Structures are given as structure tokens and as C-alpha cells.
XYZ file of C-alpha atoms in Angstrom:
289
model
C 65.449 75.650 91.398
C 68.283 75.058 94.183
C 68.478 76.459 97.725
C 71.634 76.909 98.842
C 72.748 77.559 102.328
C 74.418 80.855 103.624
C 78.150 79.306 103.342
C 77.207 77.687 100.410
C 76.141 80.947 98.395
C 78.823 82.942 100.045
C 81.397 80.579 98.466
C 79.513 81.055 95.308
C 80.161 84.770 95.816
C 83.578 84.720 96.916
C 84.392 83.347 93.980
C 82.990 85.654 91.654
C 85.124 88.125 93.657
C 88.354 85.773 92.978
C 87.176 85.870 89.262
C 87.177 89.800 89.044
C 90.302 89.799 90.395
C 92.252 87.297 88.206
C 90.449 89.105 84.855
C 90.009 93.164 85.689
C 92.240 93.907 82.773
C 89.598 92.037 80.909
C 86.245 93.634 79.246
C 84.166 92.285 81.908
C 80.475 92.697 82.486
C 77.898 91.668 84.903
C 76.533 89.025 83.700
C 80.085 86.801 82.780
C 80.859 87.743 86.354
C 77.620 86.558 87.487
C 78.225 83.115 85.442
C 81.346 82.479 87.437
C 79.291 82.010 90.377
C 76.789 79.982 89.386
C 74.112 82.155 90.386
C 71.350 84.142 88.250
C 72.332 88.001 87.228
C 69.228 89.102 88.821
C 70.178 87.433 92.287
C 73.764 87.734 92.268
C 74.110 91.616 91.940
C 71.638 91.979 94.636
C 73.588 89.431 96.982
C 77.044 90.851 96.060
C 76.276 93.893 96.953
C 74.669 93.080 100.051
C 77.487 90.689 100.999
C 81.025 93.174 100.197
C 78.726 95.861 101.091
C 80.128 97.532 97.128
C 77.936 96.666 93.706
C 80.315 94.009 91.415
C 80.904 97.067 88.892
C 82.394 99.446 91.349
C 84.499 96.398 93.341
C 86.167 95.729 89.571
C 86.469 99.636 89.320
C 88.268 99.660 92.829
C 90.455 96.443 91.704
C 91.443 98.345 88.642
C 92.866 101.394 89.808
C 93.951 99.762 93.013
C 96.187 97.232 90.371
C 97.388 100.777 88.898
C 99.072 101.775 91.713
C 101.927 99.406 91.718
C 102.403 100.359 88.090
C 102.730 103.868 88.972
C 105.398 103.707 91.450
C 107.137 100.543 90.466
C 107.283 100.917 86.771
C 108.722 103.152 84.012
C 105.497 102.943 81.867
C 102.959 105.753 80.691
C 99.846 106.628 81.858
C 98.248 105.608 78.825
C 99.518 102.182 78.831
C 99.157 101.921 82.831
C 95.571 102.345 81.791
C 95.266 100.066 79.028
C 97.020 97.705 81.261
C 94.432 97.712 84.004
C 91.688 97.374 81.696
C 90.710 101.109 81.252
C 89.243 101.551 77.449
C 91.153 104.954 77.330
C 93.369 107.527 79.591
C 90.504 109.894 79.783
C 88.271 107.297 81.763
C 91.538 105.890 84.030
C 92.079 109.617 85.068
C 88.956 110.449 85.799
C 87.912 107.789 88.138
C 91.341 107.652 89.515
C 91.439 111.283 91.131
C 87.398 110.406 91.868
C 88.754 108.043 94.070
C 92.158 108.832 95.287
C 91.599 112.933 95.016
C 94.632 113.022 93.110
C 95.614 112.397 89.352
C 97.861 109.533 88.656
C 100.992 111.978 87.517
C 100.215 113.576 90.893
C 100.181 110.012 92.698
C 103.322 108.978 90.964
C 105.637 111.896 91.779
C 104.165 112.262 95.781
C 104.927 108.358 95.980
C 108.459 108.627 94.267
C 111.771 109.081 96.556
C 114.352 109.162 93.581
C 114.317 109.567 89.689
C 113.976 105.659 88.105
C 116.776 104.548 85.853
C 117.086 101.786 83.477
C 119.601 99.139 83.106
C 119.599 96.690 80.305
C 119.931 93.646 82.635
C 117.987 90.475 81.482
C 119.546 87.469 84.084
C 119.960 87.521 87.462
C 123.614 86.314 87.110
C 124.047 89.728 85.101
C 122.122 92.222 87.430
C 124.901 95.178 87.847
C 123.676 97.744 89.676
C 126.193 99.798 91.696
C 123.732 101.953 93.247
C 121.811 99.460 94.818
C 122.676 96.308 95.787
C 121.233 92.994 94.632
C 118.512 91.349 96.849
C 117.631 88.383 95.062
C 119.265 84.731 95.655
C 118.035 82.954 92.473
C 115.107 82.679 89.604
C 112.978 79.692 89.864
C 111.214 78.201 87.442
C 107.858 76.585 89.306
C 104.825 75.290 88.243
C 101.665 75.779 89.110
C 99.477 74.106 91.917
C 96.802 74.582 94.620
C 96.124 76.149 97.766
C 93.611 76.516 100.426
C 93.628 79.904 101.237
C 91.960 82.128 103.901
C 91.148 85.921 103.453
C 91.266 87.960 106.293
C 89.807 91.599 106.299
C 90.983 93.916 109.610
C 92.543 96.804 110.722
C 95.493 95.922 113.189
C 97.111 92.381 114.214
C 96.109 90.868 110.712
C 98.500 88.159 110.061
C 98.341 86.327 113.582
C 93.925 86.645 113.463
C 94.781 84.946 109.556
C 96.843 81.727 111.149
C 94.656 81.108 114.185
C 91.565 80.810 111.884
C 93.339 79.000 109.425
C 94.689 76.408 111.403
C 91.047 75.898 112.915
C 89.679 75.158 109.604
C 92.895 73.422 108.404
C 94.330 70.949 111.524
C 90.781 68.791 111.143
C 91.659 67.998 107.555
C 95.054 66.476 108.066
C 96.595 68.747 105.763
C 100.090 69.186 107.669
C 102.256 66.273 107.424
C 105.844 66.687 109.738
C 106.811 69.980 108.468
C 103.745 72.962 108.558
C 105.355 75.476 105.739
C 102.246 78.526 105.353
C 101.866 80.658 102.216
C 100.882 84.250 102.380
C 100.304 87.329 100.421
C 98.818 90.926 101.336
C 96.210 92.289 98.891
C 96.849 96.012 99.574
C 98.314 98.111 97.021
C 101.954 99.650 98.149
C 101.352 103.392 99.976
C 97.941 103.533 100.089
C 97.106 105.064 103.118
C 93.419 105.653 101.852
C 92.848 102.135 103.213
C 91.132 101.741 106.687
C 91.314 98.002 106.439
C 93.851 95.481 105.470
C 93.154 92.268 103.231
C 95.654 89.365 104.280
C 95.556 85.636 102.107
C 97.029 82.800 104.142
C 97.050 79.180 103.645
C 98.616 75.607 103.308
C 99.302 73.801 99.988
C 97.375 70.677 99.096
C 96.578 68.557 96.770
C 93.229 69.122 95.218
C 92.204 65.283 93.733
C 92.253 65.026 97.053
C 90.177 67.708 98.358
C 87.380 68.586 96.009
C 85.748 70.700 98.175
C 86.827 72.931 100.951
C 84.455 74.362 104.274
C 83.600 77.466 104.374
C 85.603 80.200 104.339
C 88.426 78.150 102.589
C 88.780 79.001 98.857
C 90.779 77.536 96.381
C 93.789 79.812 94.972
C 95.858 78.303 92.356
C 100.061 79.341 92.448
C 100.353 80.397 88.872
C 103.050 78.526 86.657
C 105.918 80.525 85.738
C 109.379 82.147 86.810
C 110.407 83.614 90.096
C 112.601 86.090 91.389
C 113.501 84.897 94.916
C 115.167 86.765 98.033
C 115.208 85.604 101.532
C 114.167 88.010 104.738
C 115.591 86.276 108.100
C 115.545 88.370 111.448
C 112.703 90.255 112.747
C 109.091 90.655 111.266
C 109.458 93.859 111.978
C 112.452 94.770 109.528
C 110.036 92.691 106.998
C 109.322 96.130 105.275
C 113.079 96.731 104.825
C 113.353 93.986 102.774
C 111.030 94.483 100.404
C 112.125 98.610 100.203
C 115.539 97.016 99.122
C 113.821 94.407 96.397
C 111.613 97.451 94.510
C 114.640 99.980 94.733
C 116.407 97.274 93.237
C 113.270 96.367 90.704
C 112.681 100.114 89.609
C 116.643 100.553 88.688
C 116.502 97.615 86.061
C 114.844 96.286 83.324
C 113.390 94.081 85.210
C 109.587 93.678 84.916
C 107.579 91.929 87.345
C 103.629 90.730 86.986
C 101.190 93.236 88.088
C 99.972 91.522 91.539
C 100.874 90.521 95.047
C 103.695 88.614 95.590
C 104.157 85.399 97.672
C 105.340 84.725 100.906
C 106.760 81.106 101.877
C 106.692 81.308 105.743
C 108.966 78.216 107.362
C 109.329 80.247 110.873
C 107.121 82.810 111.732
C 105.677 84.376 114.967
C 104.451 82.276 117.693
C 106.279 78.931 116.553
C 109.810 80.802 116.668
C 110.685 84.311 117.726
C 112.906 85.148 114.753
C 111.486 85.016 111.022
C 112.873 83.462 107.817
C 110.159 83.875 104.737
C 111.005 83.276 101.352
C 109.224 86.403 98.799
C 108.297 85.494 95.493
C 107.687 87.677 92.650
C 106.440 86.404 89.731
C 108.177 87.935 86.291
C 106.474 89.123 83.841
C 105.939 86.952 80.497
């Protein structure tokens, strides 16, 4: 039998998190969760839980109707398939747990978190995205593949992005990772308008090349940028108009036919707050095969 040191089992742990949520519209159960981890059934639901302070099976509950949420308000599909979607095995269960845990229904959530009636365009290609009512946001679709990142996760409640970049370049600066230009990549974890929340979840972290690295320190993790096609905009000017800019990208979303992948999107920071007092991040969402 192994021993394992307190960094090394929390790794071990953190990554059965990362597994839940890559698969929670997946039938999952405790003990494939507990293989992705490497650790025993028996040990690892006793450790989860006393790590995330929340048992595995209600932290892939939360993930699941958390994931709902951006289908509710950014998307033209039913409740049914919402739930099918998120991994529910029928409405009947998604509703139930849902207003369990937000006091609401969904159909309640969805029309309190609506400003305007959705419409549909038949638009398939940026270069044909006509939408008089609301202008276009995006610059381009990218095709990119896929490749690795050392990533940080922050949990807190105010000042969460600047606490994410002084601990990352602590654990990052040793390892030689930045070469002349430092470019970051960034994504928040919260679901849009949930005010429930009392903390905020905040990835951050550096690209590299993992031949290279085969093992990160604690609390590095690896996070892999999935392979596929992009819809691109630009935000320059203050990080505080940040929100703006993505208001104007999901009015713009909701009004076509486009359809993005259910998760958060991607931030490409090349000036950010303290190396430059103006921003200019690239946003990434990730269409939906």
C-alpha cells in the first residue's frame, strides 16, 4: 500500500473534481469517479468530502444544474432536453432538484433571468451573421487545436483575479515557463446570474508544453484547451466595461442560430491589470459540434 503526502493526495482529488466536471452529462457513479483518482472508493469519498467540504454525488449534482443555467438563459432549447443535456435521466428529477436548490423552477429561472423575447436567425458563418437588432461582436472563427495548460483555481469572494496571478506567477516564474512575451489564460467557473453564489471560482494559467513538464507542484493542475472552432471578439479599454462586452456577445448569441458548447469560455489576457492600466483580452467561445 502507498502513502501519499497531503499535496500529493489533494492532486489526486482535484482531479477527480476536474473529471466530474469534464463528464457530468455522463452516467457517472462513485466508484468510476473514484478510479480517476487513483485512490480506493472507500478512502476517496471520505477524503472528498472532507477536502470540498460537499460528498462527490452532490458536487456532480451542483455541477449539473449549475451547467443548466447557461442553457436556460442562453439557449432556445426545452426543459426536457436542457435536462437530458446535463445528464438528468428525466425532467421530473432536473426539476425537482433544481428548485431544491435554487428555490425556483427552471421556467421560473428562465423568464426572471430573461430581458427580451429570443429570436432565431438562420445564420450558419460568421461572414453571414445579419442581425439588425444587434450588432455583431465577433472578429473571426478560428479553427485551433488542442493543447495544455497549467492552470490555477482560485476560490474567494472579492479581488479574485489579481489573488489568481500573484499565486500563479509564484508557482510558475521558478519553472521558466515565460519566455519574452508572458500571454495568461483565464476562465471564470460561475454560472451567468447566479447570485446564490457567496464565492467565486477563477482558473488562471500559462500554456506549456507538457513532454516537457510531466508533473506540476502543487496546486498546479493540468487543463487541456479542447480542439475545435472558435468564435472570437476582442474587449480593449477598461476591466471594468469587461461585462459589457460579453452582454453584447450573448445578446448577439441568443438572436442567432448560433450554438455555443455548454461551458466557460476562454480568456487570452496580453495586457491586463498591474502590467498596463488599460486591458485588451481576447474571449473565446468554443462552438458547438
Amino acid at each position: 500500500m502507498h502513502t501519499f503526502s497531503p499535496p500529493d493526495t489533494i492532486q489526486k482529488l482535484k482531479k477527480a473534481r476536474r473529471f466530474i466536471e469534464d463528464h457530468y452529462s455522463e452516467s457517472l457513479g462513485l466508484e468510476e469517479i473514484a478510479k480517476s483518482s487513483h485512490l480506493s472508493q472507500f478512502h476517496f469519498h471520505r477524503m472528498f468530502k472532507s477536502y470540498f467540504q460537499v460528498t462527490c454525488t452532490d458536487y456532480l449534482m451542483r455541477v449539473r444544474l449549475e451547467k443548466s443555467i447557461q442553457l436556460l438563459i442562453y439557449s432556445n432549447q426545452s426543459i426536457a432536453d436542457i435536462s437530458f443535456e446535463v445528464g438528468f435521466p428525466n425532467p421530473e428529477t432536473y426539476i425537482r432538484n433544481f428548485k431544491k436548490h435554487f428555490q425556483v423552477t427552471p421556467n421560473t429561472y428562465r423568464k426572471k433571468n430573461l430581458t427580451e423575447p429570443k429570436e432565431k436567425n438562420q445564420l450558419t458563418e460568421l461572414d453571414t451573421f445579419k442581425t439588425k437588432r444587434i450588432p455583431n461582436p465577433f472578429s473571426a472563427i478560428k479553427d485551433l487545436e488542442s493543447f495544455t495548460l497549467a492552470i490555477l483555481r482560485t476560490d474567494g469572494k472579492e479581488n479574485i483575479l489579481r489573488k489568481t496571478l500573484h499565486r500563479l506567477l509564484d508557482k510558475t516564474i521558478p519553472l521558466g515557463f515565460f519566455n519574452r512575451e508572458i500571454v495568461f489564460f483565464g476562465r471564470s467557473l460561475d454560472p451567468p446570474n447566479l447570485t446564490e453564489s457567496k464565492t467565486q471560482s477563477w482558473e488562471l494559467g500559462v500554456k506549456i508544453q507538457k513532454s516537457k513538464v510531466p508533473k506540476l507542484p502543487y496546486p498546479l493542475e493540468f487543463v487541456n484547451w479542447k480542439k475545435g472552432r472558435y468564435l472570437t471578439l476582442t474587449h480593449r479599454g477598461s476591466a471594468k466595461d469587461l461585462e459589457s462586452t460579453y452582454t453584447k456577445a450573448y445578446q448577439y448569441i441568443i438572436h442567432s442560430s448560433i450554438k455555443i458548447a455548454n461551458e466557460p469560455c476562454w480568456e487570452i489576457y496580453h495586457k491586463i491589470p498591474p502590467f498596463h492600466q488599460e486591458t485588451e483580452i481576447e474571449i473565446y467561445f468554443r462552438l458547438k459540434e
